Amino acid sequence: MADLAAPRAGHLGGHAPIEHIPSLPPLIGDYEERCRRFTWEGARAWLDPDPSGHVNMAHEAVDRHAAGPLAGVVAIRFLDRTGEATELTYAELRTRTNVTAAALRLLGLEPGDRVCTLLPRSPELYLTVLGTLKAGGVYCPLFPAFGPEPVRERLALGRIRVLVTDTLSYTRKIAPQRASLPDLEHVLIVDPDEAGAPTGTTPWSAALAAGWAAYDPETFTVAPTRPEDPALLHFTSGTTGKPKGAVHVHAAILAHHVTSEFALDLRPGDVYWCTADPGWVTGTSYGILGPLSCGVTIVTDAADFEARRWYRILHDEQVTVFYTAPTALRMLMRAGTALAREHTFPTLRHVVSVGEPLNPEAVLWGLEAFGLPVHDTWWQTETGAIMVSNYAGMPVRPGSMGRPVPGVVAAVLAQGADGRAAVVDGRVEVLTGPDEVGELALRPGWPSMFRAYLDDPDRYAKAFADGWYLTGDLASVDADGYWWFVGRADDVIKSAGHLIGPFEVESALMEHPAVAEAGVIGKPDPLAGEIVKAFVTLRVGYEPSPGLARELIAFGRHRLGSVAPREIAFDQALPHTRSGKVMRRLLKARELGLPEGDLSTVETAPAAATDEGATT
Ligand code: 6R9
């Protein structure tokens, strides 16, 4: 083990390392040794293909356990808003997901057809994910807090055939736009009222009853998918243009499994709680597939964050491994250490975080509240699985993301003028010195690597250079091999761990009659990491006013839901590049009071911002 006695200066405060004392020895032993031994080819031995070599994620996650000693173990324990629990064992989950798959097959779902959920954390969501995979379909989650606009855009881009949702979401977000979604053939409603499901939809229970009648769930055969067949479609956001649909294949389950063992330290007997919403990639890879593949008991909670409730769940459910996000940890911190101390967590062994920079304070607070430091993990929608992590048993260096997981080759690439990796004659430069900052890049080859951006081969090709996948993040590596997150190299916003594309927000705002143009940035926020702030140029005839700012915020919220701007500032002279793009980087530099850098490409003279914005 490297000598970690000296705290690392400079970065995020540089705290002394913490020796983690697990109550159980970590599942995976020595890091260096493990990296030396590991090959993906070797890891494939874990997969349980059929005799013809077919691999199906849902089989790997559920059925293989249902056929063995874990059959009677609780696979998922669902807590509803009142705290009432419903449980499904691995055997029951196998049957129920077979019925769901049968229902989808009966609706005419063909291999490769796409199925979406717009649901809170409920049994129907988990059954749809696994049922879709078993039917050979491609599952695509939608974040339930999205407004009608992001929902419609993703349903249209994904050419979704089947949507599973509830009455309220359907009535408010889908029904008014159904005519513009010709591919959406079936909508299943999980909570029809006495009057039945809305016109044009089918009650979920009726679809399931039909599936049950048509197939024997005990002998139902899972779709014979090949390892490279598409399984998951995750929309993510870039700096420009429409949301990008990252496509993942069935073989990805191997990476979900290996990293769930290595970074989350999961094993049979664990009670595991992942607080990520299933509408985002963490909710699929580590809320469902990875942990089930390890044979653990997953706890899910339908309620929103509430500090006391969370502590109670950790205690009462005897959670052993807790995977959450920095924003959630900061909300727990805000609720005070005293509240945490009212509870004990005797079973808790490993606390892990993802999605945004984990500040050293949160790591150290974990020690106070749980008696355990928080272990950071870094990855992206595109990578499908954890790439860099503070694994269990590793001395945590607060503020560091950890080290690449076995089987992952990462590098820091020299930057060009635009902040991204410089590509000269098709070549990049790998920085090898300690603490040098550049773009974090990964050598493709792990199974959960995205295989395409849906219908956008150009964008996919642009994500690679010289044999590297370029992540868009800036990072550095210290002399001991610990990786440090420095920032994004692009304009994408991370708010409460959720990735938000500025272009999507700008486009929605520009549909308001008062708005001529908008530039959207992430403004640092002590709780959410960043909040969305929009700079708006008004059309002739409109005057800036706090009332108009409030109106624009309400307009954004109505269209976009939770990804809407929280702050509006009026600016009649937004800075542009010569090619006419709003310079978000400059807006951000001004917001932060940073030097404005090289302005040679600015066309509109930087004007003093007329910040008459309202904040809600
Ligand atoms: C899993 C997920 C990916 C982006 C990523 C980076 C940020 C994720 C982080 C982190 C600092 C960490 N990010 N983990 N930043 N420290 N431990 O979040 O996927 O929604 O695609 O976001 O999130 O900027 O590039 P996704």
XYZ file of C-alpha atoms and ligand atoms in Angstrom:
642
model
C 0.000 0.000 0.000
C 1.338 3.454 -0.861
C 2.450 5.687 1.984
C -0.540 7.916 2.527
C 0.599 9.646 5.680
C 1.063 13.050 4.067
C -2.159 14.863 3.280
C -2.315 16.106 -0.257
C -2.057 19.864 -0.320
C -3.998 22.179 -2.523
C -6.815 20.085 -3.834
C -10.172 20.568 -2.136
C -8.472 21.178 1.149
C -6.248 18.072 1.281
C -7.328 16.143 4.335
C -5.352 13.373 5.968
C -6.237 9.882 4.745
C -8.614 7.790 6.784
C -8.010 4.133 7.410
C -11.288 2.395 6.782
C -12.103 -0.350 9.232
C -14.716 -2.646 7.753
C -16.613 -4.949 10.062
C -16.206 -7.666 7.454
C -13.112 -8.071 5.346
C -13.739 -6.570 1.921
C -14.841 -9.061 -0.666
C -12.048 -8.061 -2.971
C -8.571 -8.089 -1.544
C -5.462 -6.253 -2.557
C -5.975 -3.689 -5.308
C -2.693 -4.068 -7.140
C -2.950 -7.825 -7.086
C -6.531 -7.750 -8.290
C -5.638 -5.379 -11.158
C -2.794 -7.652 -12.198
C -4.973 -10.739 -12.239
C -8.065 -9.208 -13.788
C -9.169 -9.642 -17.402
C -12.665 -9.184 -18.764
C -12.199 -12.436 -20.604
C -11.565 -14.183 -17.311
C -14.454 -12.394 -15.620
C -16.812 -13.762 -18.282
C -16.740 -17.087 -16.496
C -19.245 -15.577 -14.043
C -21.893 -15.265 -16.783
C -24.500 -17.995 -17.025
C -25.230 -18.201 -20.754
C -27.587 -20.767 -22.252
C -25.994 -23.602 -24.259
C -26.102 -21.464 -27.401
C -24.220 -18.612 -25.726
C -27.190 -16.312 -25.245
C -26.892 -13.866 -22.372
C -29.824 -11.972 -20.898
C -29.387 -9.365 -18.183
C -32.585 -10.307 -16.390
C -31.555 -13.943 -16.279
C -28.189 -12.980 -14.794
C -29.810 -10.629 -12.297
C -32.751 -12.781 -11.209
C -33.337 -16.210 -12.702
C -29.917 -17.672 -11.980
C -30.502 -16.947 -8.277
C -34.116 -18.137 -8.417
C -32.802 -21.512 -9.554
C -30.305 -21.825 -6.694
C -29.885 -21.440 -2.946
C -30.976 -17.785 -3.005
C -34.473 -18.598 -4.368
C -36.162 -17.872 -1.047
C -34.074 -14.787 -0.220
C -35.835 -11.424 -0.485
C -34.642 -9.789 -3.704
C -36.452 -6.459 -3.326
C -38.197 -4.966 -0.334
C -40.374 -2.048 -1.426
C -41.284 0.584 1.165
C -44.277 2.663 0.148
C -44.777 6.259 1.243
C -46.400 5.156 4.505
C -43.454 2.861 5.246
C -45.487 -0.319 4.539
C -43.273 -3.005 3.000
C -43.924 -5.438 0.148
C -41.332 -8.111 -0.528
C -40.480 -10.313 -3.464
C -38.075 -13.207 -3.131
C -35.809 -14.100 -6.041
C -38.210 -16.953 -6.930
C -41.216 -14.622 -6.821
C -39.368 -11.953 -8.779
C -38.597 -14.538 -11.444
C -42.276 -15.451 -11.790
C -43.538 -11.869 -11.698
C -41.031 -10.666 -14.277
C -41.926 -13.631 -16.490
C -45.565 -12.535 -16.324
C -44.558 -8.973 -17.192
C -42.462 -10.207 -20.116
C -45.386 -12.358 -21.282
C -47.712 -9.352 -21.133
C -45.288 -7.308 -23.242
C -44.877 -10.141 -25.735
C -48.641 -10.387 -26.027
C -48.816 -6.675 -26.789
C -46.606 -7.426 -29.793
C -43.259 -6.261 -28.421
C -40.563 -7.387 -30.858
C -36.887 -7.877 -29.987
C -35.215 -4.479 -29.847
C -38.480 -2.562 -29.326
C -38.225 0.071 -26.662
C -40.189 0.327 -23.434
C -40.222 3.339 -21.101
C -41.341 3.891 -17.542
C -42.464 7.220 -16.134
C -42.995 6.060 -12.576
C -41.856 6.680 -9.023
C -40.051 3.821 -7.231
C -42.769 1.188 -7.291
C -42.896 -2.575 -7.890
C -44.296 -1.956 -11.386
C -41.144 -0.065 -12.352
C -38.798 -2.896 -11.357
C -41.048 -5.487 -12.993
C -41.105 -3.474 -16.225
C -37.311 -3.142 -16.348
C -36.721 -6.864 -15.884
C -39.794 -7.931 -17.888
C -38.685 -5.827 -20.853
C -35.229 -7.412 -20.812
C -36.749 -10.881 -20.587
C -39.004 -10.112 -23.548
C -35.938 -9.061 -25.560
C -36.966 -5.402 -25.535
C -34.826 -2.379 -24.708
C -35.610 -0.594 -21.470
C -35.425 3.209 -21.287
C -36.062 5.014 -17.992
C -37.607 8.460 -17.709
C -37.100 10.663 -14.675
C -40.563 11.123 -13.092
C -39.849 14.774 -12.205
C -39.351 15.648 -15.891
C -41.994 18.016 -17.260
C -43.979 17.312 -20.467
C -41.296 18.702 -22.785
C -38.330 16.457 -21.838
C -40.709 13.495 -21.631
C -42.114 14.060 -25.114
C -38.686 14.629 -26.612
C -37.275 11.380 -25.218
C -40.326 9.314 -26.144
C -40.092 10.664 -29.693
C -36.308 10.316 -30.071
C -36.420 6.783 -28.663
C -39.435 5.833 -30.811
C -40.841 4.239 -27.684
C -43.548 1.617 -28.328
C -44.731 0.914 -24.791
C -44.914 3.284 -21.833
C -45.762 2.263 -18.278
C -46.923 5.192 -16.145
C -49.605 6.384 -13.732
C -52.837 8.301 -14.275
C -51.547 11.672 -13.142
C -48.381 11.601 -15.259
C -50.334 10.351 -18.249
C -53.014 13.003 -18.010
C -50.620 15.870 -17.459
C -47.564 14.922 -19.514
C -48.571 12.440 -22.211
C -52.240 12.769 -23.190
C -51.946 16.365 -24.513
C -49.057 15.326 -26.799
C -50.049 11.763 -27.673
C -50.941 12.769 -31.243
C -47.323 13.789 -31.838
C -46.033 10.395 -30.679
C -47.066 8.007 -33.485
C -44.725 5.222 -32.332
C -46.247 5.076 -28.859
C -48.641 2.174 -29.342
C -49.365 1.061 -25.803
C -49.629 2.938 -22.545
C -50.105 0.824 -19.432
C -51.560 2.589 -16.402
C -50.575 1.186 -13.029
C -53.283 2.956 -10.973
C -56.530 3.198 -12.964
C -59.363 4.666 -10.881
C -62.914 3.263 -10.660
C -63.764 4.834 -13.995
C -60.916 2.800 -15.537
C -57.723 3.827 -17.272
C -57.778 7.006 -19.422
C -58.926 6.628 -23.033
C -56.235 5.165 -25.236
C -54.513 3.346 -22.383
C -54.687 -0.128 -20.819
C -54.713 -0.949 -17.121
C -51.407 -2.599 -16.167
C -53.332 -5.285 -14.273
C -55.343 -6.191 -17.399
C -52.170 -6.518 -19.502
C -50.629 -8.730 -16.809
C -53.732 -10.896 -16.492
C -53.632 -11.471 -20.251
C -49.931 -12.389 -20.048
C -50.634 -14.778 -17.191
C -53.459 -16.426 -19.165
C -51.405 -16.792 -22.341
C -48.165 -18.145 -20.879
C -47.291 -20.371 -17.970
C -44.962 -18.145 -15.934
C -43.071 -21.171 -14.643
C -42.057 -22.340 -18.097
C -41.866 -18.982 -19.882
C -38.653 -18.753 -21.878
C -36.518 -15.678 -21.596
C -35.682 -14.087 -24.967
C -32.468 -15.601 -26.375
C -30.535 -12.353 -26.562
C -26.939 -12.235 -27.740
C -24.364 -10.508 -25.547
C -24.147 -7.622 -28.024
C -27.923 -7.106 -28.391
C -29.173 -3.741 -27.102
C -30.715 -3.921 -23.640
C -30.810 -0.395 -22.216
C -31.261 3.070 -23.633
C -30.275 5.935 -21.335
C -30.789 9.495 -22.423
C -28.103 11.854 -21.275
C -27.317 15.479 -21.994
C -24.547 17.154 -23.901
C -23.621 20.768 -24.393
C -25.515 21.208 -27.627
C -28.377 19.621 -29.477
C -30.875 17.010 -28.466
C -30.494 14.551 -25.603
C -28.168 11.689 -26.514
C -29.462 8.139 -26.264
C -26.621 5.979 -24.927
C -27.184 2.354 -25.959
C -25.984 -0.474 -23.695
C -25.973 -4.193 -24.487
C -26.817 -7.316 -22.476
C -23.130 -8.094 -21.871
C -22.999 -4.913 -19.712
C -24.353 -6.941 -16.801
C -20.857 -8.350 -16.392
C -19.501 -4.870 -15.646
C -22.460 -4.101 -13.358
C -21.692 -7.290 -11.487
C -17.931 -6.961 -11.220
C -18.085 -3.332 -10.092
C -20.924 -4.025 -7.626
C -18.602 -6.527 -5.999
C -15.469 -4.446 -6.236
C -16.658 -0.894 -5.556
C -19.844 -1.521 -3.584
C -18.538 -4.659 -1.871
C -21.857 -6.451 -2.419
C -22.358 -10.141 -1.667
C -25.279 -12.439 -0.760
C -26.620 -11.559 2.676
C -26.220 -7.830 2.150
C -29.123 -5.426 2.578
C -28.442 -2.699 0.092
C -30.039 0.698 -0.369
C -29.368 2.874 -3.416
C -31.135 6.209 -3.159
C -30.729 7.186 -6.837
C -33.933 7.628 -8.770
C -34.426 4.770 -11.236
C -34.997 7.447 -13.883
C -31.198 7.942 -14.068
C -28.444 5.531 -14.946
C -27.383 4.894 -11.350
C -30.912 3.706 -10.612
C -30.628 1.019 -13.303
C -26.999 -0.126 -13.061
C -26.772 0.007 -9.265
C -30.416 0.348 -8.207
C -31.450 -2.881 -9.950
C -29.093 -4.893 -12.143
C -25.707 -4.941 -10.393
C -27.011 -5.578 -6.868
C -29.471 -8.276 -7.969
C -26.668 -9.965 -9.890
C -24.830 -10.182 -6.548
C -27.812 -11.836 -4.848
C -28.394 -9.119 -2.244
C -31.636 -7.797 -0.776
C -32.432 -4.388 -2.258
C -34.433 -1.911 -0.169
C -36.310 0.789 -2.080
C -38.254 3.720 -0.697
C -41.051 5.476 -2.579
C -40.956 8.600 -0.386
C -38.936 11.747 -0.965
C -35.915 12.678 1.121
C -36.522 13.216 4.788
C -33.514 12.979 7.100
C -35.207 11.222 10.020
C -36.913 8.747 7.704
C -33.612 7.944 6.002
C -31.846 7.269 9.294
C -34.746 5.096 10.345
C -34.560 3.085 7.129
C -30.811 2.592 7.528
C -31.388 1.353 11.065
C -34.684 -0.553 10.819
C -33.945 -2.271 7.524
C -30.475 -3.215 8.795
C -28.840 -1.788 5.709
C -25.264 -2.983 5.199
C -24.288 -1.023 2.065
C -25.618 2.457 1.261
C -25.088 4.082 -2.162
C -26.121 7.720 -2.351
C -25.121 11.127 -3.748
C -23.260 14.160 -2.379
C -26.408 16.325 -2.447
C -28.227 13.794 -0.276
C -25.268 13.625 2.108
C -25.205 17.412 2.328
C -28.928 17.395 3.119
C -28.264 14.886 5.906
C -25.399 17.078 7.130
C -27.705 20.073 7.154
C -30.159 18.164 9.318
C -27.380 17.976 11.897
C -25.103 15.373 13.399
C -27.282 15.245 16.535
C -30.121 13.707 14.525
C -27.770 11.116 13.097
C -26.531 10.325 16.598
C -30.099 9.566 17.736
C -29.759 6.477 15.578
C -27.299 3.639 15.447
C -26.271 1.763 12.350
C -24.770 -1.437 13.658
C -25.131 -3.301 10.367
C -23.779 -0.570 8.069
C -20.454 -1.597 6.519
C -19.893 0.586 3.471
C -21.159 4.054 2.487
C -20.629 5.035 -1.136
C -21.345 8.136 -3.223
C -21.687 9.043 -6.894
C -22.833 11.689 -9.327
C -21.026 14.895 -8.384
C -17.887 15.968 -6.587
C -17.878 14.614 -3.049
C -16.496 17.333 -0.841
C -14.024 16.260 1.864
C -16.388 17.596 4.533
C -18.995 15.036 3.492
C -16.416 12.233 3.685
C -15.429 13.257 7.179
C -19.008 13.845 8.248
C -19.705 10.223 7.295
C -17.171 9.238 9.943
C -19.039 11.262 12.550
C -22.530 10.182 11.577
C -22.021 6.564 10.530
C -18.591 5.810 11.891
C -17.557 5.205 8.278
C -15.952 7.507 5.721
C -17.909 7.974 2.515
C -16.329 6.254 -0.489
C -16.586 8.176 -3.749
C -17.136 6.529 -7.141
C -16.903 8.154 -10.554
C -18.618 7.089 -13.767
C -21.039 8.275 -16.458
C -24.143 7.217 -18.348
C -21.862 6.325 -21.259
C -19.588 4.098 -19.195
C -22.584 2.205 -17.807
C -20.652 1.169 -14.711
C -18.248 2.543 -12.090
C -14.842 3.342 -13.611
C -12.960 4.970 -10.714
C -13.658 4.186 -7.099
C -12.607 4.193 -3.501
C -13.207 0.498 -2.983
C -14.043 -1.051 0.352
C -10.982 -1.460 2.489
C -9.068 1.271 0.708
C -7.653 4.139 2.779
C -9.859 7.015 1.671
C -8.239 10.273 0.704
C -11.092 12.786 1.130
C -11.815 14.653 -2.080
C -10.338 11.974 -4.334
C -12.483 9.804 -6.610
C -10.239 6.811 -5.909
C -8.516 4.608 -8.462
C -9.617 2.962 -11.716
C -11.428 -0.311 -11.112
C -9.736 -3.506 -12.314
C -10.163 -3.900 -16.067
C -10.358 -0.157 -16.676
C -7.496 1.789 -18.235
C -7.800 5.532 -17.677
C -5.595 8.453 -18.680
C -5.361 12.217 -18.408
C -5.002 13.858 -21.834
C -3.426 17.243 -22.579
C -6.018 19.943 -23.241
C -6.456 22.177 -26.248
C -7.719 25.749 -26.300
C -11.349 24.706 -25.891
C -10.587 22.800 -22.711
C -11.174 19.386 -24.276
C -8.366 16.959 -25.150
C -6.154 18.345 -27.904
C -6.249 16.081 -30.960
C -3.419 16.793 -33.386
C -3.293 14.702 -36.570
C -5.546 12.197 -34.899
C -3.197 11.827 -31.919
C -3.605 12.834 -28.288
C -0.982 13.386 -25.597
C -1.201 11.342 -22.401
C -0.042 13.365 -19.394
C 2.045 11.314 -17.030
C 3.216 13.800 -14.438
C 1.542 13.876 -11.056
C -1.207 16.494 -10.608
C -1.253 17.494 -14.272
C -4.793 18.457 -15.271
C -6.368 17.266 -18.509
C -9.371 15.462 -19.947
C -10.170 12.140 -18.333
C -10.141 9.449 -21.030
C -10.835 5.712 -20.953
C -9.565 2.906 -23.163
C -12.696 1.168 -24.551
C -13.072 -2.516 -23.869
C -15.205 -2.983 -20.757
C -18.600 -4.615 -21.367
C -20.874 -1.763 -20.206
C -19.248 0.715 -22.569
C -22.018 2.409 -24.593
C -22.210 1.022 -28.113
C -23.892 3.985 -29.817
C -25.690 7.244 -29.430
C -29.068 6.330 -30.842
C -29.346 7.377 -34.507
C -26.296 9.628 -34.179
C -23.116 7.887 -35.391
C -21.322 11.218 -35.897
C -21.744 12.216 -32.298
C -20.595 8.776 -31.214
C -17.488 9.002 -33.390
C -16.691 12.437 -31.941
C -16.623 10.949 -28.447
C -13.412 9.073 -29.342
C -9.906 10.053 -30.370
C -6.748 8.044 -30.870
C -8.322 4.956 -29.317
C -9.626 6.761 -26.225
C -13.165 7.547 -25.109
C -13.190 11.218 -24.095
C -15.344 11.781 -21.031
C -15.713 15.572 -21.035
C -14.435 15.699 -17.443
C -11.166 17.221 -16.279
C -9.095 15.288 -13.769
C -5.608 14.762 -12.398
C -3.766 11.864 -10.774
C -1.537 12.355 -7.743
C 1.816 10.714 -7.099
C 0.127 7.837 -5.234
C -2.224 7.024 -8.107
C -5.339 8.644 -6.602
C -7.631 10.368 -9.103
C -9.046 13.858 -8.511
C -12.037 15.421 -10.234
C -11.282 18.957 -11.394
C -14.412 19.990 -13.322
C -16.297 19.576 -16.553
C -14.542 20.487 -19.785
C -17.920 21.388 -21.319
C -21.045 23.341 -20.369
C -23.104 20.457 -19.033
C -24.724 21.164 -15.657
C -24.856 18.788 -12.692
C -27.604 19.665 -10.257
C -28.267 17.348 -7.322
C -26.374 14.677 -9.246
C -28.597 15.011 -12.317
C -27.084 15.900 -15.659
C -28.817 18.799 -17.406
C -28.157 19.946 -20.950
C -28.150 23.769 -21.200
C -29.435 23.600 -24.768
C -32.628 21.823 -23.753
C -33.334 24.458 -21.096
C -32.514 27.342 -23.458
C -34.809 25.915 -26.152
C -37.719 25.624 -23.725
C -37.259 29.202 -22.457
C -37.165 30.531 -26.004
C -40.688 29.244 -26.536
C -41.872 31.993 -24.194
C -43.029 35.024 -26.224
C -40.862 37.420 -24.192
C -37.604 35.534 -24.782
C -35.394 36.301 -27.768
C -32.420 34.281 -26.596
C -31.184 32.457 -23.524
C -27.838 31.271 -22.179
C -27.924 28.727 -19.378
C -25.189 27.856 -16.875
C -24.704 25.887 -13.689
C -24.353 28.258 -10.749
C -22.529 26.826 -7.726
C -24.889 25.969 -4.904
C -23.914 24.758 -1.443
C -26.552 22.027 -1.386
C -27.186 20.885 -4.954
C -23.629 21.422 -6.230
C -25.049 23.545 -9.027
C -28.404 25.088 -9.829
C -29.598 26.088 -13.271
C -29.344 29.809 -13.960
C -30.586 31.374 -17.191
C -29.462 34.655 -18.738
C -32.241 35.934 -20.959
C -32.428 38.529 -23.718
C -35.933 39.930 -24.097
C -37.795 40.634 -27.306
C -38.694 44.182 -28.215
C -41.693 45.338 -26.232
C -40.769 43.433 -23.049
C -39.091 45.011 -20.055
C -37.086 43.219 -17.366
C -38.965 42.978 -14.098
C -39.031 40.673 -11.083
C -42.557 39.712 -12.162
C -41.368 38.622 -15.603
C -38.484 36.685 -14.032
C -40.963 34.833 -11.847
C -43.173 34.179 -14.858
C -40.235 32.708 -16.806
C -39.300 30.493 -13.882
C -42.885 29.223 -13.675
C -42.961 28.737 -17.459
C -39.742 26.729 -17.306
C -40.985 24.608 -14.442
C -44.251 23.858 -16.245
C -42.471 22.712 -19.394
C -39.332 21.138 -18.022
C -40.187 20.043 -14.503
C -37.290 19.671 -12.114
C -34.588 20.582 -14.669
C -35.978 24.124 -15.058
C -33.912 27.202 -14.158
C -34.104 28.339 -10.561
C -32.698 31.793 -11.318
C -33.218 34.217 -14.195
C -31.074 37.238 -15.022
C -31.886 39.657 -17.845
C -29.051 40.485 -20.213
C -29.680 42.402 -23.428
C -26.110 41.792 -24.655
C -25.389 38.100 -24.265
C -21.816 37.378 -25.407
C -21.557 35.332 -28.621
C -18.840 33.524 -30.490
C -18.230 34.535 -34.078
C -20.265 31.538 -35.133
C -23.195 32.949 -33.187
C -23.275 30.662 -30.140
C -23.957 32.092 -26.721
C -20.709 31.910 -24.734
C -21.854 30.080 -21.665
C -18.305 29.808 -20.380
C -18.040 33.571 -20.276
C -21.406 33.899 -18.537
C -20.178 31.426 -15.970
C -16.834 33.172 -15.501
C -18.675 36.427 -14.845
C -21.060 34.743 -12.450
C -18.124 33.351 -10.492
C -16.144 36.576 -10.678
C -13.334 34.746 -12.498
C -11.065 36.184 -15.162
C -12.900 36.150 -18.453
C -10.004 34.533 -20.274
C -9.380 34.883 -23.971
C -12.202 36.962 -25.392
C -10.852 37.069 -28.926
C -13.766 34.977 -30.137
C -16.433 37.155 -28.546
C -18.552 39.090 -30.975
C -20.985 40.956 -28.767
C -18.999 43.330 -26.588
C -19.277 42.059 -23.034
C -21.843 44.329 -21.436
C -22.263 44.920 -17.742
C -24.840 42.309 -16.816
C -28.143 43.933 -15.953
C -28.804 41.512 -13.169
C -32.314 42.334 -12.187
C -33.069 38.659 -11.818
C -35.358 37.135 -9.290
C -34.355 34.103 -7.322
C -36.828 31.581 -6.113
C -23.280 8.119 -12.812
C -23.572 9.492 -13.308
C -21.783 11.850 -15.345
C -21.008 13.072 -14.876
C -19.520 12.901 -14.943
C -19.069 13.935 -13.923
C -20.134 13.841 -12.850
C -20.140 11.608 -11.649
C -18.708 12.004 -10.063
C -18.826 13.162 -10.858
C -17.274 14.249 -9.574
C -17.808 12.044 -8.956
N -19.723 12.884 -11.816
N -19.536 11.071 -10.574
N -18.119 14.268 -10.616
N -17.105 13.192 -8.753
N -17.642 10.996 -8.138
O -23.613 10.435 -12.546
O -23.768 9.598 -14.661
O -25.518 11.392 -15.029
O -24.042 10.549 -16.915
O -23.158 12.022 -15.105
O -21.289 13.343 -13.510
O -19.079 15.206 -14.501
O -19.051 13.134 -16.241
P -24.195 10.900 -15.490
